[in-house]
Amino acid sequence: MSDQTVNYLTNPSDSTRYEILRNAFTNAGRPEDFENVVELLNPPPDITSYAAPGAHKNLKVGIIGAGLAGLSAAFELRKIGAEVTLYDAMEDRIGGRVYTYYFDQDRRYYGEFGAMRIPLSHGTTWHYINLLHLDTISLTSPFPNNFIYVHNTRIRRDRDGSNLTKYLYPLFNLAGYEESLPWSALSDYAFDSVLLSLAPDIRRELLQILPAYSPEYAFYINNSIREILEMRGLSQDAINLIASVDPLTGGLLNTSYGESLQELYSMDYLNTYRIAGGMINLPFAFYNSLMSPNPSEYDIAPDLLGNVDIKFGHNITGIYQNSSESKVILRYNSTYMTNAYKEFDYVICTIPFSTLREIDIKPFFSNQKMQAIRELFYSDSLKAAFFCNRRFWEENTAYGNMNGGISFTDLPIQSIIYPPDHIQCTEPLSCSPLEPGVLIASYNVNQDSIRVANQSESRRFSLIERNVEEVHGLPENFLDSIVEYYKVVDWNQQQWFRGAFAVNLPGQKINFANTILEPEYNNRVFFAGEHTSVKHGWIQGSLYSGMLAANTLAMNLR
């Protein structure tokens, strides 16, 4: 294996990432987007551009939420000497919707219930990965060989979609011109061609939060995915086909078409990566750095750094402005006390608006901000992880021969994600199908996640197990002797989140995105989190927004 291949598969350098991305944008017919995407997703200027290291030793900042947005904001504010207190309602976990669950004490077998992949273009995420010295591994499988199981018909996924055109098209009542289009052309017509129809400077708006947008882009923001596909003349059966073959998009047909364009624009599903040992290692690395009196991640003298205190099991119940309007007061409950209060010079709120909705706010934030808190849409998502005593999906059988990747179905589970830890095996004997493995047996979004979740535990497990068997062509009850343990996380039922990720409904980016970022209480309360970004549901959105909130706060100190 060459050095170049090794660098591509693990710990890609910035130059390697850029080379892959530049080639991808060129092949997609929009080479000019490379520089724009890199610029817009790379980190904002360092906070020391706005305030000198250690210059604000007496500054007291409260941060609501110890997810990645809160952790990155604290990491940056520490540079200027601020005394930071993070409050997180969870007692046993850090990282918010980064949630790695280990099935064994050696932490070898695990499932990702939250964020699980890192695109090459997400520069702010790579900035922190490199700064915190984390190892990454490619999720790209050279021969995934996964299934598409739609209309009770099972095919293998192939790169050009010829199996889909041959075997699935006849199951749908497609119009004549739709039947004549191969799958790649039909998919491109639905999404990629729309992106290419926008001028490069308008495409930049996809990754920007602005007071107003061009009419060309606003049109796509203001309509749902289904509405745009209908306007483009696609039949309902063609839309059904697209939604069945890509059920994660199909589950969000009612959301803004602009959300799909944003992910296409920055190639969010090209050559994605994972953090070695589990995504939770990213928030762990932040925590270790923040707790260290002499962290190696800063090029700043330790005596200039501020201190950070993380209070787990403390849920914020109120946000108030003091009588002189010069301070912000937080009310919180913990295991040991209720209705406790703490005063801060500034506050950064990073929790989802779905949770902020129940917090007492006096005086109210701006009318538009309160409207956004009420209305911003959060999609549910359910993930079920099966700890299997053998990797049946890797066996040399009609139901196996898969290593990594994802299978899609129109059944309620929507998708099955195969563990990537055998992708890079050079010694077949060291990666046997007889080894245990963790299968994400169900990853679904929106309506199907609500429906699968809303039943008894035994019925839910049985449904997921039977769906997996059907996708693979296995006899009923085949998995009963293979699945040793399982765990299910439904994000709607996680009390401190109430949803998996924010996603704009038609018009919400125009109505709310700029307002969501605006500070409140005379520039004393700032906002961060994936919901405040252009990268909903991605680590990038959380980290970038945390840095941006810290910078905006620092600018107010001048």
mmCIF file of N, CA and C in Angstrom, residues 307-354:
data_model
loop_
_atom_site.group_PDB
_atom_site.id
_atom_site.type_symbol
_atom_site.label_atom_id
_atom_site.label_comp_id
_atom_site.label_asym_id
_atom_site.label_seq_id
_atom_site.Cartn_x
_atom_site.Cartn_y
_atom_site.Cartn_z
ATOM 1 N N ASN A 307 -10.106 29.891 33.398
ATOM 2 C CA ASN A 307 -10.499 28.615 33.984
ATOM 3 C C ASN A 307 -11.889 28.220 33.503
ATOM 4 N N VAL A 308 -12.104 26.917 33.410
ATOM 5 C CA VAL A 308 -13.398 26.402 32.958
ATOM 6 C C VAL A 308 -13.932 25.422 33.996
ATOM 7 N N ASP A 309 -15.181 25.609 34.374
ATOM 8 C CA ASP A 309 -15.852 24.720 35.316
ATOM 9 C C ASP A 309 -17.068 24.127 34.604
ATOM 10 N N ILE A 310 -17.121 22.800 34.507
ATOM 11 C CA ILE A 310 -18.256 22.143 33.861
ATOM 12 C C ILE A 310 -19.129 21.517 34.936
ATOM 13 N N LYS A 311 -20.364 21.948 35.016
ATOM 14 C CA LYS A 311 -21.302 21.472 36.024
ATOM 15 C C LYS A 311 -22.305 20.522 35.380
ATOM 16 N N PHE A 312 -22.057 19.226 35.540
ATOM 17 C CA PHE A 312 -22.966 18.213 35.023
ATOM 18 C C PHE A 312 -24.169 18.075 35.955
ATOM 19 N N GLY A 313 -25.281 17.623 35.405
ATOM 20 C CA GLY A 313 -26.488 17.448 36.208
ATOM 21 C C GLY A 313 -27.098 18.760 36.658
ATOM 22 N N HIS A 314 -26.813 19.835 35.929
ATOM 23 C CA HIS A 314 -27.375 21.159 36.235
ATOM 24 C C HIS A 314 -28.208 21.601 35.030
ATOM 25 N N ASN A 315 -29.515 21.617 35.174
ATOM 26 C CA ASN A 315 -30.358 22.065 34.067
ATOM 27 C C ASN A 315 -30.852 23.475 34.306
ATOM 28 N N ILE A 316 -30.673 24.294 33.300
ATOM 29 C CA ILE A 316 -31.079 25.699 33.384
ATOM 30 C C ILE A 316 -32.605 25.780 33.270
ATOM 31 N N THR A 317 -33.204 26.529 34.188
ATOM 32 C CA THR A 317 -34.665 26.687 34.186
ATOM 33 C C THR A 317 -35.104 28.128 33.935
ATOM 34 N N GLY A 318 -34.172 29.070 33.959
ATOM 35 C CA GLY A 318 -34.534 30.470 33.728
ATOM 36 C C GLY A 318 -33.364 31.296 33.226
ATOM 37 N N ILE A 319 -33.650 32.245 32.350
ATOM 38 C CA ILE A 319 -32.667 33.207 31.847
ATOM 39 C C ILE A 319 -33.260 34.589 32.069
ATOM 40 N N TYR A 320 -32.547 35.422 32.834
ATOM 41 C CA TYR A 320 -33.095 36.724 33.219
ATOM 42 C C TYR A 320 -32.070 37.833 33.018
ATOM 43 N N GLN A 321 -32.583 39.008 32.745
ATOM 44 C CA GLN A 321 -31.755 40.214 32.682
ATOM 45 C C GLN A 321 -31.876 40.943 34.008
ATOM 46 N N ASN A 322 -30.745 41.365 34.585
ATOM 47 C CA ASN A 322 -30.832 42.039 35.878
ATOM 48 C C ASN A 322 -31.383 43.452 35.717
ATOM 49 N N SER A 323 -31.660 44.100 36.801
ATOM 50 C CA SER A 323 -32.359 45.389 36.765
ATOM 51 C C SER A 323 -31.571 46.472 36.054
ATOM 52 N N SER A 324 -30.244 46.408 36.137
ATOM 53 C CA SER A 324 -29.427 47.429 35.471
ATOM 54 C C SER A 324 -29.133 47.073 34.019
ATOM 55 N N GLU A 325 -29.615 45.902 33.565
ATOM 56 C CA GLU A 325 -29.411 45.404 32.201
ATOM 57 C C GLU A 325 -27.948 45.219 31.860
ATOM 58 N N SER A 326 -27.107 45.026 32.881
ATOM 59 C CA SER A 326 -25.672 44.859 32.660
ATOM 60 C C SER A 326 -25.199 43.437 32.948
ATOM 61 N N LYS A 327 -26.097 42.604 33.449
ATOM 62 C CA LYS A 327 -25.737 41.225 33.774
ATOM 63 C C LYS A 327 -26.849 40.291 33.311
ATOM 64 N N VAL A 328 -26.507 39.008 33.234
ATOM 65 C CA VAL A 328 -27.488 37.972 32.910
ATOM 66 C C VAL A 328 -27.506 36.980 34.069
ATOM 67 N N ILE A 329 -28.689 36.623 34.516
ATOM 68 C CA ILE A 329 -28.847 35.696 35.635
ATOM 69 C C ILE A 329 -29.406 34.382 35.112
ATOM 70 N N LEU A 330 -28.764 33.294 35.507
ATOM 71 C CA LEU A 330 -29.253 31.964 35.162
ATOM 72 C C LEU A 330 -29.810 31.295 36.406
ATOM 73 N N ARG A 331 -30.978 30.707 36.268
ATOM 74 C CA ARG A 331 -31.563 29.890 37.337
ATOM 75 C C ARG A 331 -31.426 28.424 36.944
ATOM 76 N N TYR A 332 -31.073 27.597 37.908
ATOM 77 C CA TYR A 332 -30.862 26.192 37.567
ATOM 78 C C TYR A 332 -31.273 25.285 38.717
ATOM 79 N N ASN A 333 -31.504 24.025 38.343
ATOM 80 C CA ASN A 333 -31.721 22.950 39.305
ATOM 81 C C ASN A 333 -30.597 21.936 39.170
ATOM 82 N N SER A 334 -30.281 21.287 40.266
ATOM 83 C CA SER A 334 -29.310 20.201 40.232
ATOM 84 C C SER A 334 -29.791 19.104 41.183
ATOM 85 N N THR A 335 -28.982 18.074 41.309
ATOM 86 C CA THR A 335 -29.329 16.971 42.204
ATOM 87 C C THR A 335 -29.478 17.456 43.639
ATOM 88 N N TYR A 336 -28.738 18.501 43.998
ATOM 89 C CA TYR A 336 -28.653 18.917 45.398
ATOM 90 C C TYR A 336 -29.440 20.186 45.714
ATOM 91 N N MET A 337 -29.903 20.888 44.690
ATOM 92 C CA MET A 337 -30.600 22.151 44.977
ATOM 93 C C MET A 337 -31.573 22.467 43.849
ATOM 94 N N THR A 338 -32.555 23.289 44.178
ATOM 95 C CA THR A 338 -33.497 23.774 43.174
ATOM 96 C C THR A 338 -33.557 25.287 43.255
ATOM 97 N N ASN A 339 -33.846 25.894 42.135
ATOM 98 C CA ASN A 339 -33.982 27.347 42.035
ATOM 99 C C ASN A 339 -32.757 28.079 42.566
ATOM 100 N N ALA A 340 -31.577 27.613 42.168
ATOM 101 C CA ALA A 340 -30.334 28.327 42.473
ATOM 102 C C ALA A 340 -30.074 29.345 41.367
ATOM 103 N N TYR A 341 -29.348 30.412 41.704
ATOM 104 C CA TYR A 341 -29.115 31.494 40.749
ATOM 105 C C TYR A 341 -27.622 31.807 40.657
ATOM 106 N N LYS A 342 -27.192 32.210 39.461
ATOM 107 C CA LYS A 342 -25.799 32.634 39.262
ATOM 108 C C LYS A 342 -25.808 33.770 38.247
ATOM 109 N N GLU A 343 -25.016 34.805 38.534
ATOM 110 C CA GLU A 343 -24.972 35.994 37.682
ATOM 111 C C GLU A 343 -23.716 35.972 36.818
ATOM 112 N N PHE A 344 -23.869 36.377 35.564
ATOM 113 C CA PHE A 344 -22.761 36.390 34.610
ATOM 114 C C PHE A 344 -22.724 37.704 33.841
ATOM 115 N N ASP A 345 -21.524 38.018 33.355
ATOM 116 C CA ASP A 345 -21.397 39.175 32.461
ATOM 117 C C ASP A 345 -22.014 38.866 31.099
ATOM 118 N N TYR A 346 -21.794 37.650 30.633
ATOM 119 C CA TYR A 346 -22.322 37.221 29.333
ATOM 120 C C TYR A 346 -22.760 35.759 29.431
ATOM 121 N N VAL A 347 -23.664 35.380 28.531
ATOM 122 C CA VAL A 347 -24.133 34.000 28.461
ATOM 123 C C VAL A 347 -24.155 33.572 26.998
ATOM 124 N N ILE A 348 -23.745 32.338 26.748
ATOM 125 C CA ILE A 348 -23.904 31.733 25.423
ATOM 126 C C ILE A 348 -24.848 30.548 25.586
ATOM 127 N N CYS A 349 -25.951 30.575 24.857
ATOM 128 C CA CYS A 349 -26.957 29.517 24.927
ATOM 129 C C CYS A 349 -26.783 28.595 23.728
ATOM 130 N N THR A 350 -26.449 27.326 23.984
ATOM 131 C CA THR A 350 -26.196 26.380 22.890
ATOM 132 C C THR A 350 -27.214 25.249 22.820
ATOM 133 N N ILE A 351 -28.170 25.211 23.729
ATOM 134 C CA ILE A 351 -29.111 24.087 23.740
ATOM 135 C C ILE A 351 -30.119 24.227 22.605
ATOM 136 N N PRO A 352 -30.706 23.122 22.159
ATOM 137 C CA PRO A 352 -31.694 23.195 21.067
ATOM 138 C C PRO A 352 -32.877 24.086 21.444
ATOM 139 N N PHE A 353 -33.445 24.734 20.452
ATOM 140 C CA PHE A 353 -34.623 25.564 20.708
ATOM 141 C C PHE A 353 -35.789 24.709 21.211
ATOM 142 N N SER A 354 -35.812 23.430 20.861
ATOM 143 C CA SER A 354 -36.867 22.554 21.356
ATOM 144 C C SER A 354 -36.814 22.419 22.868
#
